[in-house]
């Protein structure tokens, strides 16, 4: 049963490609965020911060570049948290019974859904990067082609680990819930603090203490650190603040994501083991 | 713990199984065995506990009380091994509306880890069998109800399991397709697959099964071979309608050849232990002497209906008129019979 997850993956990708409207919307949505919210905010921030002091020798980046990383993270968060919803539909339509009564190890359901979620997130992340570059985001500035490829792989490694963690969480919630409305409610409740208590749209240094603690241990913040490190560089200024990442910082962030993902897998594994679907 | 019985002929063994939903006891202490290679049926009305019993055996429900072994594996301790040994056709439609007919079968074969070549070959065979060859690239949502059911049965037959569970396999099928399905179930059985069937159709249980358990209100009423059950009711049944049924039943009570006489809606049934044509003149003599006029006579071998009525003490609850609501129940929710 070593390839059971591939079967689940195959089916989920069929569904992803088959629903043309959903496919189109999911690809267009992040681009629209960047186009409307990004440009609107960037024009304001860049005007306000025009006279701010700069540290000599440190690159100053525009707001669009800064929040572009946040939009990649946000899109990954939303896509992943809603990625498990297919499990709830399968459960309610009786389709899950076929799978649960089959000899396939239940962990493969979780892995299959995880893998298809990662694929979707990769596609979206690449679209945002391309679109961001078209709008003038300063990603990969001064990189050689080899460095650019390496950086994209780095970003995808962060996006993939983060997506996997939240897909596990989503799967755990979905298998435990009865109604799609309930699931939607729970997920919306989760996205708010995770998204806003992070460094996606603004620096976290000026936050009140408890928000700062929340943000520091937020997987979203780890992901954004990683994306900025690879897309912009280890040393830059944005919104009047100096950002510098050491390789160690980035490794710690990635380790944080791994720990989060492992914890979420254990949660999903436990929920699936207990799942009764008739 | 493994099935420690010495009886290697037994493929399903159930000891004192109980299952409740809240305070409702859906399965109430059933015990039975299924022998290797036979077709075994649970016959009973909707809500008798048949599906709950199946869900317990196929490991979708956790055991609350009692023990069960399927294919030599304990259902509670070795669910994985049990799942590897069985195939299932569910009572409800459990098809992804947005996948094509071919994809449904391909997905199932891959779930059960069938190698590519035999998998593809089996899909073609089954598409021919259930006459969906022309619909292979059609999405499920565009199929009629009967086609969906045929596809589900085909799916259950994809893997040739040790035990095939069929929960009401021919619900919603037209008579022709039903017969064909019965033939195929027998074919599968003849290749060595044990078949466990639930049904509320008397004729289905009668035609297909080697042995039947009649189940009602969560309990097994009686288990036996089809002919054994029917013979237990006497050799022939003589059905009579008369001018005064009550008095007629009383006057025939002492008839030496008669078993227990049962009143029906318009007449009554007299089971006899000798050839019905030989018993009839004596019965008519008695009634003539009592001055009771006979309006209808019918001699028949005991049917499964007779068996069911005899052992449960009631007419079958699920008349054809009730079948419409049955189909509705399948679509809205689950946990049927």
XYZ file of C-alpha atoms in Angstrom:
615
model
C 0.000 0.000 0.000
C 2.976 2.239 -0.467
C 1.332 4.299 -3.204
C -2.112 4.762 -1.667
C -1.531 8.494 -1.286
C -0.901 8.730 -5.036
C -4.428 7.425 -5.659
C -5.939 10.045 -3.365
C -3.734 12.680 -5.015
C -4.805 11.588 -8.495
C -8.460 11.911 -7.625
C -8.103 15.280 -5.926
C -6.213 16.699 -8.903
C -8.939 15.446 -11.257
C -11.410 17.428 -9.217
C -9.120 20.491 -9.124
C -8.832 20.611 -12.898
C -12.435 19.609 -13.568
C -14.120 22.507 -11.798
C -13.074 25.216 -14.234
C -14.699 28.123 -12.411
C -13.140 27.171 -9.096
C -9.780 26.613 -10.741
C -9.893 29.982 -12.462
C -11.025 31.794 -9.306
C -8.374 30.188 -7.123
C -5.656 31.258 -9.547
C -6.991 34.747 -10.103
C -7.757 35.631 -6.495
C -4.168 36.070 -5.238
C -3.300 38.150 -8.283
C -6.239 40.432 -7.520
C -5.101 40.873 -3.912
C -1.746 41.970 -5.134
C -3.214 44.227 -7.812
C -5.772 46.061 -5.673
C -4.760 45.874 -2.032
C -1.056 45.833 -2.853
C -0.969 48.788 -5.186
C -3.365 50.834 -3.040
C -1.357 50.286 0.139
C 1.965 50.650 -1.587
C 1.096 54.049 -3.022
C 0.221 55.298 0.477
C 3.087 53.757 2.417
C 5.700 54.733 -0.112
C 4.477 58.370 -0.033
C 4.381 58.462 3.802
C 7.818 56.933 4.148
C 9.434 58.956 1.385
C 11.502 61.050 3.798
C 12.273 58.330 6.361
C 15.903 57.892 7.408
C 17.833 55.137 5.667
C 20.859 53.170 6.776
C 23.666 53.614 4.256
C 24.381 50.473 2.250
C 21.070 48.787 3.096
C 18.590 48.291 0.279
C 15.213 49.999 0.754
C 12.320 48.051 -0.746
C 8.863 49.292 -1.688
C 5.725 48.170 0.097
C 4.545 46.072 -2.844
C 7.686 43.970 -2.581
C 7.280 43.731 1.178
C 3.661 42.628 1.132
C 4.102 40.431 -1.949
C 5.683 37.856 0.357
C 2.717 38.283 2.702
C 0.267 37.634 -0.126
C 2.026 34.403 -1.073
C 1.755 33.342 2.563
C -1.866 34.427 2.865
C -2.883 32.572 -0.261
C -1.107 29.445 0.943
C -2.862 29.729 4.310
C -6.333 30.060 2.795
C -5.863 27.373 0.167
C -4.482 24.939 2.726
C -7.044 25.569 5.426
C -9.835 25.016 2.922
C -7.990 22.095 1.322
C -9.474 19.608 3.766
C -13.040 20.521 2.873
C -13.092 17.750 0.257
C -12.873 15.298 3.161
C -16.049 16.708 4.682
C -17.883 16.480 1.368
C -16.668 12.921 0.892
C -17.887 12.108 4.365
C -21.309 13.658 3.880
C -21.859 12.112 0.463
C -20.869 8.660 1.653
C -17.754 8.605 -0.528
C -15.456 8.390 2.476
C -16.906 4.988 3.340
C -15.427 3.433 0.234
C -12.012 4.747 1.221
C -12.215 3.966 4.940
C -13.415 0.419 4.308
C -10.591 -0.217 1.839
C -7.304 -1.727 2.979
C -5.487 1.525 2.310
C -3.798 2.899 5.401
C -5.714 5.936 6.607
C -2.553 8.020 6.793
C -2.450 7.907 3.015
C -5.672 9.912 2.854
C -3.977 12.618 4.885
C -0.802 12.465 2.783
C -2.685 12.395 -0.526
C -4.732 15.448 0.398
C -1.533 17.080 1.666
C 0.284 16.451 -1.577
C -2.493 17.824 -3.752
C -2.728 20.868 -1.488
C 0.996 21.464 -1.879
C 0.654 21.242 -5.653
C -2.103 23.839 -5.641
C -0.106 26.124 -3.357
C 2.983 25.836 -5.581
C 0.973 26.828 -8.630
C -0.492 29.792 -6.782
C 2.846 30.913 -5.329
C 4.437 30.904 -8.764
C 1.540 32.860 -10.243
C 1.862 35.493 -7.522
C 5.606 35.763 -8.056
C 5.199 36.198 -11.796
C 2.344 38.649 -11.389
C 4.199 40.528 -8.652
C 7.232 40.911 -10.908
C 4.967 42.243 -13.653
C 3.529 44.841 -11.249
C 7.019 45.915 -10.301
C 7.753 43.979 -7.072
C 11.492 43.856 -6.427
C 11.890 40.096 -6.133
C 15.232 38.471 -6.960
C 16.891 41.842 -7.677
C 20.552 41.426 -8.588
C 20.365 37.613 -8.461
C 22.135 35.447 -11.009
C 19.874 32.919 -12.821
C 21.269 30.149 -10.619
C 20.568 32.176 -7.475
C 17.050 32.917 -8.716
C 16.288 29.238 -9.285
C 17.766 28.393 -5.896
C 15.661 31.109 -4.260
C 12.458 29.905 -5.916
C 13.180 26.394 -4.663
C 13.769 27.842 -1.201
C 10.446 29.647 -1.281
C 8.666 26.520 -2.452
C 10.271 24.493 0.328
C 8.856 26.945 2.885
C 5.464 27.129 1.164
C 5.291 23.340 0.913
C 6.042 22.679 4.574
C 3.636 25.384 5.717
C 0.886 24.160 3.367
C 1.314 20.607 4.598
C 0.932 21.671 8.228
C -2.264 23.582 7.595
C -3.657 20.859 5.333
C -3.193 18.389 8.179
C -4.992 20.810 10.490
C -7.739 21.287 7.925
C -8.117 17.535 7.433
C -8.306 17.003 11.200
C -11.057 19.608 11.510
C -12.946 18.345 8.453
C -13.073 14.711 9.559
C -14.387 15.825 12.960
C -17.118 18.158 11.662
C -20.636 17.437 10.472
C -21.558 20.409 8.292
C -19.709 22.506 5.693
C -21.134 25.660 7.317
C -19.577 24.709 10.636
C -16.265 24.010 8.966
C -16.350 27.355 7.197
C -17.022 29.085 10.509
C -14.165 27.385 12.316
C -11.723 28.068 9.504
C -12.694 31.722 9.223
C -12.158 32.064 12.983
C -8.700 30.518 12.610
C -7.555 32.595 9.643
C -8.097 35.966 11.360
C -5.529 35.684 14.173
C -3.101 33.651 12.077
C -3.090 36.166 9.251
C -3.256 39.444 11.164
C -1.015 38.420 14.076
C 1.862 37.936 11.662
C 4.341 40.036 9.766
C 2.482 39.599 6.467
C 1.344 43.206 6.003
C 3.331 45.163 8.608
C 6.262 44.776 11.019
C 5.419 43.182 14.348
C 7.887 45.179 16.492
C 5.392 47.865 17.484
C 2.707 45.317 18.496
C 1.469 45.143 22.094
C 3.317 42.443 24.040
C 0.776 39.581 23.775
C 0.282 40.149 20.038
C 4.025 40.193 19.623
C 4.341 36.799 21.359
C 1.539 35.392 19.218
C 3.193 36.683 16.086
C 6.622 35.405 16.998
C 5.397 31.832 17.398
C 3.019 32.017 14.452
C 3.879 29.574 11.637
C 2.771 32.315 9.266
C 5.629 34.507 10.491
C 8.111 31.649 9.960
C 6.871 31.221 6.408
C 7.079 34.936 5.621
C 10.599 35.156 7.047
C 11.600 32.396 4.666
C 9.914 33.917 1.627
C 11.431 37.376 2.260
C 14.857 35.895 2.844
C 14.800 34.088 -0.490
C 12.867 36.624 -2.578
C 14.355 39.876 -1.282
C 17.564 39.004 0.521
C 18.986 38.733 4.034
C 19.342 42.485 4.612
C 16.816 45.194 3.620
C 14.701 48.074 4.865
C 10.926 48.253 4.537
C 8.325 50.534 6.166
C 11.142 52.338 7.925
C 12.389 49.195 9.615
C 15.637 47.373 9.117
C 15.267 43.627 8.459
C 18.218 41.290 8.584
C 18.090 37.524 8.590
C 21.002 35.223 9.302
C 21.101 31.719 7.858
C 20.528 30.542 11.431
C 17.322 32.605 11.719
C 16.011 31.012 8.553
C 16.902 27.505 9.679
C 15.114 28.138 12.976
C 12.061 29.372 11.082
C 12.050 26.265 8.922
C 12.518 24.077 11.967
C 9.530 25.860 13.519
C 7.457 24.958 10.462
C 8.576 21.322 10.657
C 7.609 21.107 14.336
C 4.231 22.680 13.565
C 3.629 20.294 10.675
C 4.555 17.230 12.727
C 2.196 18.328 15.498
C -0.603 18.854 12.995
C 0.045 15.452 11.472
C -0.267 13.820 14.881
C -3.546 15.670 15.396
C -4.882 14.538 12.003
C -3.669 10.968 12.519
C -5.482 10.826 15.854
C -8.709 12.276 14.439
C -8.666 9.857 11.479
C -8.005 6.900 13.710
C -11.080 7.777 15.717
C -13.192 8.665 12.710
C -16.425 6.748 12.398
C -18.127 7.216 9.078
C -21.196 5.193 8.224
C -6.928 -12.787 18.998
C -7.347 -15.016 15.982
C -10.342 -17.182 15.372
C -9.403 -20.115 17.569
C -12.154 -22.362 16.430
C -10.994 -25.607 14.869
C -13.649 -25.292 12.225
C -11.672 -24.205 9.156
C -14.880 -24.126 7.116
C -16.072 -21.001 8.880
C -15.205 -17.633 7.293
C -17.391 -15.349 9.404
C -18.028 -16.017 13.074
C -20.127 -13.666 15.185
C -20.666 -14.064 18.924
C -23.344 -12.132 20.718
C -22.953 -8.897 18.767
C -24.754 -5.841 20.097
C -24.851 -2.258 18.858
C -26.841 0.735 20.047
C -27.350 4.238 18.737
C -28.074 6.089 21.956
C -30.782 4.077 23.653
C -31.896 2.352 20.450
C -30.553 -1.164 20.132
C -30.083 -1.644 16.390
C -28.363 -5.006 16.774
C -29.432 -6.981 19.800
C -27.185 -9.918 20.594
C -26.804 -11.824 17.334
C -24.614 -14.880 16.832
C -24.077 -16.768 13.603
C -21.456 -18.331 11.364
C -20.970 -18.166 7.625
C -19.276 -21.083 5.908
C -16.517 -20.674 3.382
C -17.878 -20.490 -0.153
C -21.556 -20.086 0.593
C -24.019 -17.319 -0.152
C -25.441 -16.252 3.165
C -28.309 -13.783 3.531
C -29.739 -11.541 6.190
C -33.405 -11.286 5.290
C -35.471 -8.709 7.086
C -37.470 -5.499 6.724
C -35.886 -2.056 6.639
C -34.707 -1.040 10.085
C -34.166 -4.631 11.205
C -30.469 -3.954 11.886
C -28.997 -5.490 8.725
C -26.871 -2.525 7.673
C -25.621 -1.949 11.200
C -24.519 -5.573 11.352
C -22.699 -5.183 8.022
C -21.054 -1.922 9.095
C -19.726 -3.701 12.172
C -18.340 -6.585 10.128
C -16.669 -4.328 7.547
C -15.003 -2.318 10.379
C -16.769 0.978 9.685
C -18.420 0.887 13.107
C -16.494 0.104 16.272
C -17.626 -2.920 18.218
C -19.519 -2.097 21.386
C -20.275 -5.565 22.618
C -19.619 -9.065 21.349
C -16.973 -10.480 19.039
C -16.650 -11.048 15.335
C -14.119 -12.673 13.027
C -14.013 -12.195 9.282
C -11.702 -14.319 7.124
C -9.959 -15.494 10.275
C -9.225 -11.981 11.612
C -10.738 -10.381 14.656
C -12.729 -7.340 13.568
C -11.749 -5.306 16.633
C -8.045 -6.236 16.745
C -7.161 -6.600 13.072
C -9.391 -4.226 11.108
C -6.673 -3.694 8.508
C -6.464 -7.429 7.742
C -10.247 -7.654 7.572
C -10.381 -4.773 5.071
C -7.814 -6.496 2.899
C -9.997 -9.601 2.725
C -13.357 -8.092 1.836
C -15.260 -6.234 -0.848
C -18.358 -4.143 -0.257
C -21.352 -2.851 -2.149
C -23.021 -0.245 0.055
C -26.731 0.230 0.328
C -26.554 3.912 -0.559
C -25.110 5.489 -3.646
C -21.528 6.324 -2.731
C -20.220 7.608 -6.052
C -18.399 10.853 -6.755
C -20.777 12.731 -9.072
C -17.939 14.535 -10.769
C -15.868 11.540 -11.759
C -16.414 9.493 -14.883
C -17.578 5.878 -14.872
C -14.091 4.679 -15.803
C -12.435 6.833 -13.139
C -14.722 5.427 -10.428
C -13.570 1.886 -11.203
C -9.953 2.892 -11.713
C -9.926 4.724 -8.371
C -11.383 1.710 -6.600
C -8.906 -0.715 -8.152
C -6.051 1.536 -7.120
C -7.425 1.849 -3.572
C -7.184 -1.927 -3.340
C -3.715 -1.901 -4.853
C -4.643 -3.955 -7.925
C -1.775 -4.063 -10.453
C -2.386 -2.040 -13.595
C -2.920 -4.838 -16.144
C -5.500 -6.932 -14.261
C -7.124 -3.722 -13.072
C -7.656 -2.375 -16.579
C -8.814 -5.773 -17.792
C -11.317 -6.149 -14.963
C -12.704 -2.661 -15.642
C -13.441 -3.629 -19.250
C -15.089 -6.900 -18.201
C -17.272 -5.202 -15.645
C -18.267 -2.351 -17.947
C -19.513 -4.995 -20.377
C -21.277 -6.918 -17.646
C -23.250 -3.984 -16.299
C -23.675 -2.572 -19.809
C -21.984 0.722 -19.151
C -19.327 0.305 -21.851
C -20.774 3.207 -23.834
C -20.794 5.429 -20.757
C -17.189 5.047 -19.699
C -16.329 8.745 -20.067
C -19.663 9.998 -18.787
C -19.684 11.754 -15.433
C -21.651 9.991 -12.735
C -24.045 12.899 -12.305
C -25.319 12.295 -15.856
C -26.237 8.649 -15.191
C -29.717 7.382 -14.360
C -30.418 5.848 -10.953
C -30.247 2.314 -12.326
C -26.954 2.976 -14.089
C -25.458 4.353 -10.867
C -26.508 1.210 -9.023
C -24.998 -0.999 -11.723
C -21.781 0.980 -11.504
C -21.713 0.506 -7.724
C -22.155 -3.234 -8.038
C -19.436 -3.331 -10.685
C -17.184 -1.460 -8.287
C -17.832 -3.942 -5.498
C -16.797 -6.734 -7.850
C -13.545 -5.069 -8.960
C -11.462 -6.966 -6.439
C -12.261 -10.628 -6.106
C -12.289 -10.618 -2.309
C -12.528 -13.569 0.081
C -15.835 -12.226 1.341
C -18.061 -9.934 -0.661
C -20.569 -7.922 1.380
C -23.625 -6.833 -0.553
C -25.975 -4.500 1.294
C -29.274 -4.570 -0.609
C -27.478 -5.025 -3.937
C -30.456 -4.839 -6.274
C -32.422 -1.946 -4.789
C -33.731 0.242 -7.570
C -32.855 -2.113 -10.417
C -35.282 -3.255 -13.093
C -36.167 -6.977 -13.078
C -33.919 -7.806 -16.033
C -30.857 -6.184 -14.528
C -31.659 -7.820 -11.201
C -31.615 -11.293 -12.751
C -28.360 -10.502 -14.487
C -26.908 -9.264 -11.225
C -27.958 -12.483 -9.502
C -26.217 -14.483 -12.219
C -23.068 -12.480 -11.753
C -23.183 -12.806 -7.968
C -23.445 -16.588 -8.448
C -20.524 -16.494 -10.902
C -18.391 -14.612 -8.415
C -19.440 -17.046 -5.718
C -18.496 -20.022 -7.855
C -14.926 -18.743 -8.120
C -14.629 -19.169 -4.358
C -15.774 -15.827 -2.991
C -18.073 -16.108 -0.008
C -21.036 -13.766 -0.350
C -22.743 -12.084 2.575
C -25.953 -10.455 1.451
C -28.604 -8.367 3.129
C -31.929 -7.990 1.452
C -35.536 -7.245 2.137
C -36.589 -9.010 -1.058
C -37.922 -12.508 -0.325
C -37.294 -13.709 -3.855
C -33.735 -12.447 -3.800
C -32.920 -14.277 -0.574
C -34.690 -17.371 -1.871
C -33.045 -17.481 -5.305
C -29.515 -16.630 -4.272
C -28.831 -17.964 -0.814
C -27.505 -21.234 0.463
C -28.499 -20.209 3.949
C -30.640 -17.427 5.358
C -30.941 -15.721 8.716
C -34.264 -14.032 9.216
C -33.592 -10.875 11.185
C -36.098 -8.542 12.808
C -35.780 -5.844 15.480
C -32.052 -6.473 15.779
C -32.416 -10.173 16.542
C -31.916 -13.289 14.462
C -35.215 -15.125 14.498
C -34.037 -18.287 12.764
C -31.226 -19.490 10.516
C -31.377 -22.293 7.994
C -31.056 -23.403 4.398
C -33.754 -22.090 2.108
C -35.290 -25.552 1.631
C -34.853 -26.415 5.311
C -36.737 -23.300 6.381
C -39.520 -23.914 3.904
C -39.790 -27.626 4.760
C -39.976 -26.770 8.441
C -43.377 -25.276 7.689
C -44.821 -28.527 6.424
C -44.827 -30.107 3.049
C -47.634 -28.148 1.424
C -49.759 -25.166 2.310
C -53.462 -25.230 1.566
C -54.951 -21.773 1.397
C -58.715 -21.500 1.864
C -61.264 -18.728 1.806
C -64.634 -19.684 3.292
C -67.969 -18.258 4.323
C -66.909 -18.358 8.007
C -63.147 -18.411 8.430
C -63.095 -18.319 12.237
C -65.360 -21.335 12.616
C -63.506 -23.154 9.844
C -60.145 -22.674 11.620
C -61.648 -23.991 14.857
C -63.119 -27.074 13.218
C -59.846 -27.903 11.453
C -57.697 -27.508 14.572
C -57.840 -31.234 15.402
C -57.042 -32.389 11.904
C -54.186 -34.905 12.310
C -52.290 -33.770 9.227
C -52.347 -30.063 10.065
C -49.671 -27.897 11.643
C -50.546 -24.501 13.096
C -53.276 -22.840 11.066
C -52.691 -19.141 10.413
C -55.325 -16.599 9.527
C -54.617 -14.292 6.579
C -56.502 -11.195 5.510
C -59.288 -12.937 3.600
C -58.696 -16.600 4.358
C -56.331 -18.895 6.224
C -53.392 -21.176 5.610
C -53.327 -24.857 6.576
C -49.840 -26.388 6.583
C -49.964 -30.141 5.984
C -47.298 -32.775 6.435
C -48.497 -34.936 3.549
C -49.057 -34.196 -0.128
C -51.562 -31.346 -0.296
C -53.713 -32.954 -2.971
C -54.207 -35.986 -0.721
C -54.969 -33.918 2.383
C -57.489 -31.668 0.687
C -60.505 -34.075 0.412
C -60.447 -34.718 4.169
C -60.372 -31.012 4.912
C -63.245 -30.309 2.538
C -65.270 -33.137 4.166
C -64.913 -31.560 7.604
C -65.937 -28.138 6.339
C -68.935 -29.555 4.457
C -70.107 -31.329 7.606
C -69.891 -28.014 9.499
C -71.909 -26.356 6.740
C -69.108 -23.953 5.809
C -68.922 -22.906 2.161
C -65.487 -22.847 0.530
C -64.974 -20.050 -1.998
C -61.246 -20.261 -2.854
C -58.671 -23.056 -2.711
C -54.970 -22.830 -3.439
C -52.262 -25.428 -2.786
C -48.659 -24.260 -2.824
C -45.250 -25.171 -1.502
C -44.254 -22.936 1.441
C -42.565 -19.761 0.206
C -40.089 -17.468 1.934
C -43.045 -15.184 2.651
C -44.690 -18.034 4.562
C -41.446 -18.685 6.392
C -41.089 -15.041 7.342
C -44.677 -14.694 8.510
C -44.470 -17.952 10.424
C -41.295 -17.168 12.351
C -41.745 -13.433 12.957
C -45.463 -13.720 13.556
C -46.227 -10.800 11.277
C -46.712 -9.896 7.656
C -43.657 -8.438 5.963
C -43.590 -4.762 6.810
C -42.043 -3.643 3.576
C -44.745 -3.888 0.926
C -43.914 -2.659 -2.575
C -45.760 0.589 -1.867
C -43.262 1.437 0.821
C -40.336 1.138 -1.548
C -40.649 4.726 -2.735
C -39.857 6.035 0.723
C -36.975 3.596 0.847
C -35.334 5.204 -2.175
C -35.806 8.631 -0.598
C -34.137 7.490 2.575
C -31.165 6.380 0.525
C -30.660 9.842 -0.847
C -31.271 11.988 2.200
C -29.497 10.169 4.952
C -28.017 6.871 5.859
C -28.220 4.179 8.457
C -30.966 2.232 6.724
C -31.973 -1.327 7.421
